[in-house]
Amino acid sequence: MLSHPDITPEMHQRIDEIIASHKDTPGAVIPVLRMCQDAVGYLPVELIDYISRGLNLPRSDVYGVATFYSLFSLTPRGRHTVRVCLGTACYVKGVKEAMDRIGRTYGIGSGETTDDRRFSLEAVRCLGACGLAPVMMVDQNTYGGIKPDQALEILEKYE
Amino acid sequence: MNQHRIDLMLCGGTGCHASGAGEFKEALGAELERQNLDREIRVIETGCNGFCAVGPVMLVQPEGIFYQKLTSGDVEELVEEHFLKGRPVQRLLYKEPASKETIPIMSDIPFFANQMFRAMRNKGQIDPESIDEYIARDGYFGMARAVNELTPEEIIEEVKTSGLRGRGGAGFPAGVKWGFAAKAQGDIKYVLCNADEGDPGAFMDRSILEADPHAVLEGMIIAARAIGASKGYIYCRTEYPLAVERLSLAIENARNYGLLGEDILGSGFDFDIDIYQGAGAFVCGEETALMRSIEGKRGMPRPRPPFPANKGLWDRPTVLNNVETLANVGQIILNGGQWYASVGTESSKGTKVFAMSGDVNNIGLVEVPMGITLRKMIFEIGGGIPKKRKFKAVQLGGPSGGCVPEKYLDTPVDYEEIAKVGAIMGSGGVIVMDEKTCMVDMARFFMDFIQDESCGKCTPCREGTRRILEILDKIAAGHGTPGDIEILEDLCDVIKTSSLCGLGQTAPNPVLSTLRYFREEYDAHVYEKRCPAKRCAALLKFTVDTDKCKKCGMCYKVCPSGAITWQKKEVAAIDREKCVQCLACYDACRFDAIE
């Protein structure tokens, strides 16, 4: 059993289902981590241990994978993920200014989450929407041509 | 099937979506229904059109009229005037920025007129979620020929004749690669599609996957037939949810039609494809790292040989091709290798898709025949540099590439010719930079990217890129000392020759090429503590040159922190206490009056 304040019984059930359906698939650790993170919101270390036991893999392997890929987060995430594109095109178009303003306004740097868990800020590499540079994504929504003021306006819409 | 009077091909690519295509589509659908036109007029959401800069865009077929920058407020007028009365709405048509001339027909717009569509031939022309529309455009015909009429040797010969080279960056001949894998011994072989498009500024693979997913599947099936593979994976970036969605649907439809799975088209040939989503690691675009990642490990490259054609995924013979490469294969088998090789240069055949962005008017995806000059691409298709600024350099090939200055703009698009001027074809990222771009800052940007994405396995790349970044940071901060530039050159040389994989071996390129063409900018930073392009904040004074100031107040308007004081007919002044050094005023001033 896995006991953790951020994991509800429903989440636990979902985690067990995910592990059970992938136990015998070689190379399943990345999809399993992805789905578990989707269920819980992040990957607490206790959960990583639990997954490694479930998949019968060394803890170091699972931990190694979880820390290698930028998709996975071992710390709690905000309700909304703000991804600011620091790709070349956005950089040339001055995205740094918007990024700095967001950071200053909410008091978080890249990779950090606000204390009220409202936003997690991430600097990401090229979102592939260079035609709209500078670009940011809030959850699954893409916003183009963002100036610092607009970026803040957009964020205010997310509670 | 219901016959429609008009087909409205509305771009549903990521760019247009972000510009409001979704709302527009909803409003359009409601209005067509209200006017009882929904049986005559059909709205089709296509993949990325490529002209993202003016989105949302829509093509009216069969007339070929192109609308741009659409909003839901335009719907009523559009339906009333154009679709009922037959008068295109002038204000929503494309206008040539230079001549202000209105160009209603898409194929007449210079952005499209100078392109040649092969890998992107279906973009904006079909509903990417309909397998029937793909088939109606000769889709899967090449695959049918490959499984029923040709031997594996003949398929490989045809691809060799076409001269198709790897579009992911390295440019290795696809037919030769297949030949190696076909000869390799093994009962299980794999075909992989590299859709882990990671170069900042490149989005052609995303566009192809979103606009024409079946073309990629068709290419994979043909490759599988050629090498005798039974299983394929598409390794797709997690940042591309729409591409994953469309690919999943395409795979399902192809299975239902008997084009994928067991006994394809009754030929006795079995092949199936699964999607594997990446988890955000740039290095996984490297082939051996990508295979490790599918195996569920950390995506770290390993030395070659053995090459993946002999020992790849799970140590089985494996062929890995990029999305754009595979999207060309179906047409090559259908029309013949000679057809494909009929355009291009001696060593680079066919077409290449480029993602043009940065300081250029027509931002978007372009597909051009090999051999076209960079100048033509940037100034004719791209429409030149905005804001009447001067061209400075173009960065080709992303973090592994280099920049090309004005004097080499007549270089043709060709793997070898581009390499000669110090850049690479790469995956096709084209970032145009105007005179306000600082080359030290640019090199620093790429080095920041690379040292962050270095997987950490080999020392030269892990440590070396970090040392380069430190030196560049120091130079940009105004603390450069004599000798720094020489150390940079030394480090670049070591990293280039001793790194394990392509990422490390090419990592110094952005520094080397900016040093090669813009060494005087590095010198200015180090010896004069001056940033000629005025981008490095630590080297700027944040004062207004009273002689140059034309009293226009543009700087006052853009300042986010209220640090600039200005009144009509008066020179502006910057309050250093309030200034946050965001550089907005530098960007806004058209008279270069801020020092």
PDB file of C-alpha atoms in Angstrom, chain B residues 15 19 51-52 71 90 155 176 194 201 233 244 307-308 314 325 367 392 396 436 439 463 473 509 566 578 580:
ATOM      1  CA  GLY B  15      -0.875  28.427 -35.178  1.00  0.00           C
ATOM      2  CA  SER B  19      -5.135  32.866 -33.379  1.00  0.00           C
ATOM      3  CA  PHE B  51       1.208  30.642 -43.638  1.00  0.00           C
ATOM      4  CA  CYS B  52       0.883  30.910 -39.871  1.00  0.00           C
ATOM      5  CA  THR B  71     -12.368  36.573 -36.727  1.00  0.00           C
ATOM      6  CA  GLN B  90     -11.843  42.569 -50.211  1.00  0.00           C
ATOM      7  CA  ILE B 155      11.883  -0.628 -53.693  1.00  0.00           C
ATOM      8  CA  VAL B 176      21.417   3.208 -48.707  1.00  0.00           C
ATOM      9  CA  ASN B 194      11.510  10.074 -35.687  1.00  0.00           C
ATOM     10  CA  GLY B 201      12.461  27.109 -34.697  1.00  0.00           C
ATOM     11  CA  TYR B 233       6.985   2.852 -33.824  1.00  0.00           C
ATOM     12  CA  VAL B 244      -0.595  12.301 -31.599  1.00  0.00           C
ATOM     13  CA  PHE B 307      24.904   0.949 -36.436  1.00  0.00           C
ATOM     14  CA  PRO B 308      21.173   0.662 -35.843  1.00  0.00           C
ATOM     15  CA  TRP B 314      16.174  -4.132 -28.602  1.00  0.00           C
ATOM     16  CA  THR B 325      11.725  11.808 -45.301  1.00  0.00           C
ATOM     17  CA  GLU B 367       8.694  23.835 -49.280  1.00  0.00           C
ATOM     18  CA  LYS B 392      21.975  40.680 -40.631  1.00  0.00           C
ATOM     19  CA  LEU B 396      20.157  27.501 -40.381  1.00  0.00           C
ATOM     20  CA  LYS B 436      19.103  44.478 -33.895  1.00  0.00           C
ATOM     21  CA  MET B 439      25.459  37.597 -32.273  1.00  0.00           C
ATOM     22  CA  GLU B 463      31.402  20.022 -19.143  1.00  0.00           C
ATOM     23  CA  ASP B 473      27.794  34.961 -20.002  1.00  0.00           C
ATOM     24  CA  ASN B 509      28.670  25.345 -34.346  1.00  0.00           C
ATOM     25  CA  TRP B 566       8.220  62.560 -22.449  1.00  0.00           C
ATOM     26  CA  LYS B 578      12.482  52.978 -12.338  1.00  0.00           C
ATOM     27  CA  VAL B 580      13.795  47.493 -15.383  1.00  0.00           C
TER      28      VAL B 580
END
